[in-house]
XYZ file of C-alpha atoms in Angstrom:
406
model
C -31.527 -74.426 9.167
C -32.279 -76.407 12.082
C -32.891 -74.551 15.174
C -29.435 -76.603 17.346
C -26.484 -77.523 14.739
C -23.216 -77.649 16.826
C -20.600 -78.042 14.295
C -21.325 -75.916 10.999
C -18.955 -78.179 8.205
C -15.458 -78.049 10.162
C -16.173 -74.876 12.489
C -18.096 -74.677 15.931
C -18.396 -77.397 18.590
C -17.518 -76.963 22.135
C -14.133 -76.484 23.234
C -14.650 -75.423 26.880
C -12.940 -76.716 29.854
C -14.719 -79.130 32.082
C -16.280 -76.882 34.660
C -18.214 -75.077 31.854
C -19.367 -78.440 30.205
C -22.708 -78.740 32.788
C -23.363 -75.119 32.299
C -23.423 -75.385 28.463
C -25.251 -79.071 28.853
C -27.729 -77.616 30.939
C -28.095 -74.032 28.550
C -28.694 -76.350 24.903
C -31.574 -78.289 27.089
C -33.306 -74.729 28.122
C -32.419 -73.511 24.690
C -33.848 -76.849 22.483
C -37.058 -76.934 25.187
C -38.106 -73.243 24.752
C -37.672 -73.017 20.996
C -40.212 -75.691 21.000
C -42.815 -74.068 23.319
C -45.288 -71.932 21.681
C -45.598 -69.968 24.989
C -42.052 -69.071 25.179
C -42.132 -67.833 21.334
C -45.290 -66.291 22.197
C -44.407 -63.911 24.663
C -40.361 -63.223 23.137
C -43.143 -61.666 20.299
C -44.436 -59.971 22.891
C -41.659 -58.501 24.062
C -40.400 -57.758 20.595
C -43.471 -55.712 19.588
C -44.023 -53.859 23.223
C -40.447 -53.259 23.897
C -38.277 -53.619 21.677
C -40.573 -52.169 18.671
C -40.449 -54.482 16.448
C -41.047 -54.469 13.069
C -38.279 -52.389 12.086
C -38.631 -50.174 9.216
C -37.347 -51.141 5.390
C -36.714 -48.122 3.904
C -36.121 -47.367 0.244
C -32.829 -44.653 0.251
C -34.172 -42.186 -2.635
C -31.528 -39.944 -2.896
C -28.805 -42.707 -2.093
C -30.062 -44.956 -4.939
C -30.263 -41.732 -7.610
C -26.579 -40.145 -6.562
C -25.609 -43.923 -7.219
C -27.863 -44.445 -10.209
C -27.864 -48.212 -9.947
C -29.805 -50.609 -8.284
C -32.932 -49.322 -5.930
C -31.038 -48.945 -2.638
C -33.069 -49.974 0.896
C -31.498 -50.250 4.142
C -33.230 -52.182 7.232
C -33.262 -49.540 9.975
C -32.901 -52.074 13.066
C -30.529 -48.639 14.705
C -34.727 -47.752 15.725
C -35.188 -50.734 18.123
C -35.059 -49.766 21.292
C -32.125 -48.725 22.384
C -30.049 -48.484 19.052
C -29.645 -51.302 17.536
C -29.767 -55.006 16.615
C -28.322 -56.425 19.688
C -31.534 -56.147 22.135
C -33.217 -58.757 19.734
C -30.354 -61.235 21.564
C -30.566 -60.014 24.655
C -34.191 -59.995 25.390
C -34.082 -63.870 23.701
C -31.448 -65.010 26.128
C -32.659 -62.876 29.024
C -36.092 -64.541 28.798
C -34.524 -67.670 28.485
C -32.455 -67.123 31.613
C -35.234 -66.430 33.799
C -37.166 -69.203 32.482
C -34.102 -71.082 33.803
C -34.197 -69.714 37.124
C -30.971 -67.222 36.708
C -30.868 -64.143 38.673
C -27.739 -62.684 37.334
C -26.311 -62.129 34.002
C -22.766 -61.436 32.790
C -21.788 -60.159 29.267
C -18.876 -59.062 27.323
C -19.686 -55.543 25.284
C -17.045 -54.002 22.450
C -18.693 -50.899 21.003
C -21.215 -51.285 23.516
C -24.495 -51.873 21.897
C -24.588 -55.372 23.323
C -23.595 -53.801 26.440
C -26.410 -51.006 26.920
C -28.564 -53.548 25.463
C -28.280 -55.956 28.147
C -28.627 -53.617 30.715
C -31.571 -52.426 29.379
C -33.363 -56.111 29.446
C -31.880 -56.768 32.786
C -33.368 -53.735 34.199
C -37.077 -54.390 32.540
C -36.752 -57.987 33.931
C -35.535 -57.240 36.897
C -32.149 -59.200 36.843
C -28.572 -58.266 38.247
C -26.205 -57.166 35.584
C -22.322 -56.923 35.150
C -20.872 -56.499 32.153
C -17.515 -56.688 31.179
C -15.509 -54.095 29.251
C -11.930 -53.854 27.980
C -10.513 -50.344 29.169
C -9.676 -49.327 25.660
C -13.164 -49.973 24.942
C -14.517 -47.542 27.549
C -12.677 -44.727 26.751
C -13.644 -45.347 22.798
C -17.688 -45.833 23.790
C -17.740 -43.768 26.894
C -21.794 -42.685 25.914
C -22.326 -46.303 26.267
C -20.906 -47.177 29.577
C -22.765 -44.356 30.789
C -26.210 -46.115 29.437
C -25.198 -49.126 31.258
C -24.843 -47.751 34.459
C -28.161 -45.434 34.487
C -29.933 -48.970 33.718
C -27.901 -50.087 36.967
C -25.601 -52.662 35.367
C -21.876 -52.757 36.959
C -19.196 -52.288 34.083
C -16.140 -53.905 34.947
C -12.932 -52.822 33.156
C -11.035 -55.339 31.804
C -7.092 -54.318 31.592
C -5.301 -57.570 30.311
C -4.082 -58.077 26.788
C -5.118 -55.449 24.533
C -7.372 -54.040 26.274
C -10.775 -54.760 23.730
C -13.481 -56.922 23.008
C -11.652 -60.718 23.236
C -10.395 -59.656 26.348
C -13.371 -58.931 27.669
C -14.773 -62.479 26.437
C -12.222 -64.381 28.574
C -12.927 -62.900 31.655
C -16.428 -63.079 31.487
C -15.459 -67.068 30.569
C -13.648 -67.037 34.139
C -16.879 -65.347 35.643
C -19.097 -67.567 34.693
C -16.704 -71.202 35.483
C -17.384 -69.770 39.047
C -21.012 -68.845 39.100
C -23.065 -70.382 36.677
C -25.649 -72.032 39.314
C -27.517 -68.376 39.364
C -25.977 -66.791 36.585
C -26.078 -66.966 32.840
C -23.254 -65.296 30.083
C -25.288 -63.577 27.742
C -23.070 -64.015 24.789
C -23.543 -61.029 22.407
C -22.835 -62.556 18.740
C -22.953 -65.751 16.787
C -20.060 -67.419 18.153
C -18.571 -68.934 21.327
C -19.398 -72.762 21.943
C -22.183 -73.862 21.379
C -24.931 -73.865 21.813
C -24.406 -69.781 21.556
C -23.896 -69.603 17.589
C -27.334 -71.557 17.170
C -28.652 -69.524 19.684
C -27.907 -66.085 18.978
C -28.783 -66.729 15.190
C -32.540 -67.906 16.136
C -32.689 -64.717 17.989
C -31.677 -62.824 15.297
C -33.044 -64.593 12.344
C -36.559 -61.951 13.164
C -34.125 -59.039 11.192
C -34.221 -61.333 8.019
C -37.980 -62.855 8.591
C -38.887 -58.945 8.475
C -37.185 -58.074 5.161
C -38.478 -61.445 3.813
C -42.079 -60.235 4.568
C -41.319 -56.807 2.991
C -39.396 -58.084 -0.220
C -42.377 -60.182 -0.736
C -44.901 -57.678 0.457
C -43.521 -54.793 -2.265
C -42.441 -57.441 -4.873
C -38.730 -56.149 -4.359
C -36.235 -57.927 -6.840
C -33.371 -58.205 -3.956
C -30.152 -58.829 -5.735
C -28.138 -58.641 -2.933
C -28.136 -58.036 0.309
C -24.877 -56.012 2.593
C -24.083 -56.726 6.423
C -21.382 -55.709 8.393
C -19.377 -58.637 9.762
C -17.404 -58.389 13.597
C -18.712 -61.535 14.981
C -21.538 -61.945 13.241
C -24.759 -61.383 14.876
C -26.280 -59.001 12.455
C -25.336 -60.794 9.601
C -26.551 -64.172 10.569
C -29.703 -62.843 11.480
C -30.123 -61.052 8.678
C -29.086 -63.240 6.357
C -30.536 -66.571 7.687
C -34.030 -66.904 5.734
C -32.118 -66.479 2.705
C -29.148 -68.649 3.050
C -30.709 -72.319 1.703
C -32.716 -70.376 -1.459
C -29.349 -69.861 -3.648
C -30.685 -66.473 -3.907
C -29.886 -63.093 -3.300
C -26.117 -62.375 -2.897
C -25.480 -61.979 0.449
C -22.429 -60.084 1.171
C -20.521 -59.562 4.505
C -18.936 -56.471 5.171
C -15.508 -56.843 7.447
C -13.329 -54.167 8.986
C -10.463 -53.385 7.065
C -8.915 -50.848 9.324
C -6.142 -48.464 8.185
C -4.584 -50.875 6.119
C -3.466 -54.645 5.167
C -0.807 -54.860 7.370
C -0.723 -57.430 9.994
C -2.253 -55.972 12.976
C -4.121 -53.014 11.025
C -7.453 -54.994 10.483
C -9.643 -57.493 11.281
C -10.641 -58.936 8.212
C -10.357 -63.102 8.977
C -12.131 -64.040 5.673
C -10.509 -61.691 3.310
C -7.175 -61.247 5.204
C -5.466 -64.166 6.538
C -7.599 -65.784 8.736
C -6.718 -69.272 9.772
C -8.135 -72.170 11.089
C -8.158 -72.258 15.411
C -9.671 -72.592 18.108
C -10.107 -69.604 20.547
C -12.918 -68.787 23.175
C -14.610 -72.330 23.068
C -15.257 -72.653 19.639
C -13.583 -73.383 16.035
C -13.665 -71.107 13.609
C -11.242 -68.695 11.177
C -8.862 -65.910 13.056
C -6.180 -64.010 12.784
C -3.051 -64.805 14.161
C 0.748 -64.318 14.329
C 3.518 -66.565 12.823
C 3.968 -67.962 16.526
C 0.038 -69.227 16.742
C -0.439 -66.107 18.952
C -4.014 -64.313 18.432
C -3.071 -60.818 16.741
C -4.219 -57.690 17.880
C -6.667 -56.422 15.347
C -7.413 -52.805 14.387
C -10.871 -51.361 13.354
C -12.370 -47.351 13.719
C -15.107 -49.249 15.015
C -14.685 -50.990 18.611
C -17.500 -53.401 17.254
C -15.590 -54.921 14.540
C -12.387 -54.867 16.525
C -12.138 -58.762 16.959
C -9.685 -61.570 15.660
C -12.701 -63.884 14.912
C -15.892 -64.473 12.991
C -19.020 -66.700 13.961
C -18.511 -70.674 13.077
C -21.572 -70.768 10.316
C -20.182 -67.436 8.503
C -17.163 -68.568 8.051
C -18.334 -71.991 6.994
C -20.675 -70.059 4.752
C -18.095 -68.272 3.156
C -15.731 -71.346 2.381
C -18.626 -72.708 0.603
C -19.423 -69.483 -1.128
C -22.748 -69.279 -0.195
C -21.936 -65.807 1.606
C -19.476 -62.970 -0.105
C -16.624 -61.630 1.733
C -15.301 -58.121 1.805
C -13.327 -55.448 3.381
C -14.010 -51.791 4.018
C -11.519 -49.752 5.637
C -12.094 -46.589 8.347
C -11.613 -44.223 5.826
C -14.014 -45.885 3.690
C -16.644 -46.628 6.232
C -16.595 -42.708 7.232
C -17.035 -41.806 4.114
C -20.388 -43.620 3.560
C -21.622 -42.139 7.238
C -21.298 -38.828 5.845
C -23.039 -39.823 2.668
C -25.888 -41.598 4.366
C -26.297 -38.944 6.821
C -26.515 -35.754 4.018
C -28.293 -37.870 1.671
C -31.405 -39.637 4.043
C -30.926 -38.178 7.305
C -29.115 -41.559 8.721
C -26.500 -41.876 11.032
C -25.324 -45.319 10.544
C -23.288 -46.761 13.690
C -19.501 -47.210 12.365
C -19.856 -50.461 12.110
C -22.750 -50.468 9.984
C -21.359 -47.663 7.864
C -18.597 -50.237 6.408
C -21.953 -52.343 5.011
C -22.936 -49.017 3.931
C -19.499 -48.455 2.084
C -19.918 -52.111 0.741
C -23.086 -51.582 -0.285
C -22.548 -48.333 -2.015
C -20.520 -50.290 -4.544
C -22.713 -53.412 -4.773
C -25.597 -51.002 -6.097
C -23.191 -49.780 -9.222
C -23.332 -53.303 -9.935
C -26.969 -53.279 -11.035
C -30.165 -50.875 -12.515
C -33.135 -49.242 -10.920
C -35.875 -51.257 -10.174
C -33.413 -54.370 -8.688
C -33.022 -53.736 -5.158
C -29.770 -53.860 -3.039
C -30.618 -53.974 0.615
C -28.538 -52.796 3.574
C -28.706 -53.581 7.466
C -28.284 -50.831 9.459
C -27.370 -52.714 12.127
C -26.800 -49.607 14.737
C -27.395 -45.769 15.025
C -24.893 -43.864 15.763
C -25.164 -41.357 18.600
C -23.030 -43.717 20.502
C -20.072 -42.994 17.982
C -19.781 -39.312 18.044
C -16.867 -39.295 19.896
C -15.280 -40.651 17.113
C -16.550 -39.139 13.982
C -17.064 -35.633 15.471
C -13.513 -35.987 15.928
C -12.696 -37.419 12.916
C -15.067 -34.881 10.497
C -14.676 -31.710 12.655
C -11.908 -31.815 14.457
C -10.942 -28.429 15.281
C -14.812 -27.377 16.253
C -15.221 -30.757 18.026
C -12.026 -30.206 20.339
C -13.299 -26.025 21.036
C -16.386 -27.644 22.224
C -15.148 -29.968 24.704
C -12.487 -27.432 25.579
C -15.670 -24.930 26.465
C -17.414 -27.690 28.557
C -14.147 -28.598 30.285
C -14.088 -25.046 31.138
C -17.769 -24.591 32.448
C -17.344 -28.260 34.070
């Protein structure tokens, strides 16, 4: 895959109004110059290894694989980069590239958060200002996370239009940046928006796939097929990327398939009824109403709570090359609670519905072929959520007791 693509067949491009056109110009130049400086890759390894703790471990699931009894079952545990998960691979690639560009001040868009805390995080280790912008509904769903964000000194900004979530959050931070993108860069947190962001955020990515390349080869692993959770993208993509040209393994995206398939219940674009569009700057598949309105979208899992998918997944999946399909909540905490009393996990939710996906992709083969999932996020940030969801009643006496010692 060449490192600066623009359109993948029909989807991505650049659908931006004019005042964001120099920004973007001016962002593929720093992008296309650093990829191709061997002191820029040099010290983003750097910072990978020091910080961020890279390599991640592969590890084969024992117990998982034998209460399945089919294929050898291995999940890549990126939830043990520095703080949590996947997305600080991103973040410390753009943040690096923003202060090669002279920025001072970034601005992102977070849904579950991870993206959100890890921005913060690289903004505060590189010294850069940080606001970050947060639909309300999101907040009160990843409260934990906000918190993170603020002891690392970014400002979260609530976002209250629309519905309150993730694409919400992307179209103010849009309006931000029209305004100040002389000092300021939008750190873009998955494989989508124009480009060159898709490109972009895939490169930075692509070191979750290089690792499990080394490893497969390393242990002689016959991968069959390989499970990702879908939202926008940015695990999958990177996961998936030094695979996608060989033909070989199945790779296998993982969407959210909420409470049900009713409109508005999900956020499944390739298995539901995603259409064609263009939202945010880019072209890709979404969900929308029988007006042309963008739907709301349900998911248990604020990360996959989004109407669209990045430009090359969903290019990748009308060419077949990638497999499509859904989990719903239910589903997804099912396969927590599996993963967690069977290895000592906690997947993040929205790497518990490629959990759930990959559960069944394993019955599909024997021992000794592998199956291997991306644990794209831990999930301490979640437990909000599940506590309530698992142990209700004893989750609800202890916040009752705490409100009471408050």
């Amino acid at each position: 895959m060449a490192v600066y693509n623009d359109f993948f067949g029909p989807y991505g491009g650049r659908y931006v109004a004019e005042l964001l056109r120099g920004p973007l110009d001016e962002l593929e130049a720093a992008f296309k110059e650093a990829m191709d400086d061997d002191g820029f890759l040099k010290e983003l390894n750097r910072f990978g290894k020091e910080y961020i703790g890279r390599p991640t471990p592969l590890l084969y699931a024992e117990k998982a694989s034998k209460a399945v009894g089919g294929a050898d079952i291995y999940i890549k545990l990126e939830g043990l980069a520095n703080t949590g998960a996947h997305k600080i691979n991103n973040a410390a690639g753009q943040a690096l590239l923003a202060k090669r560009m002279g920025k001072s001040r970034i601005i992102a868009e977070t849904g579950a958060g991870q993206h959100g805390v890890a921005t913060a995080a690289v903004c505060a280790r590189l010294g850069l200002e940080c606001r970050v912008y947060m639909g309300s509904e999101d907040i009160k769903r990843q409260r934990p996370n906000v918190f993170l964000m603020e002891m690392f000194g970014a400002e979260v900004f609530p976002v209250e239009s629309g519905s309150k979530t993730l694409k919400d959050a992307v179209n103010e931070a849009l309006r931000d940046w029209a305004s100040s993108s002389a000092d300021t860069h939008y750190l873009i947190g998955s494989a989508l928006g124009p480009s060159p962001y898709p490109d972009m955020v895939r490169e930075f990515q692509s070191v979750i796939g290089k690792e499990v390349k080394a490893e497969q080869e390393k242990r002689k692993l016959q991968v069959r097929a390989m499970v990702a959770c879908v939202g926008g993208g940015s695990n999958a993509i990177g996961f998936f990327e030094p695979f996608i040209h060989s033909g070989t393994p199945r790779l296998i995206g993982a969407e959210a398939g909420g409470t049900g398939p009713e409109e508005g219940c999900h956020a499944a674009r390739m298995t539901g009824e995603g259409r064609t569009g263009v939202i945010q700057g880019y072209k890709s598949r979404f969900l929308f109403d029988g007006d042309g309105q963008v739907l709301h979208t349900h998911s248990i899992s604020a990360g996959l709570d989004y109407p669209g998918i990045g430009p090359q997944l969903a290019h990748l999946g009308d060419t077949g090359r990638i497999e499509f399909t859904s989990v719903r909540d239910d589903e997804a905490l099912e396969a927590l609670r599996f993963f967690a009393s069977n290895e000592g996990i906690i997947f993040a939710l929205e790497s518990a519905h490629a959990g759930a996906a990959g559960l069944k992709i394993a019955e599909q083969y024997k021992p000794g072929e592998a199956v291997i999932i991306n644990m794209s996020g831990r999930g301490d940030k979640d437990i909000f959520i599940t506590a309530k969801a698992l142990q209700r009643d004893k989750w609800f006496d202890f916040l009752n007791e705490e409100t009471k010692n408050g």
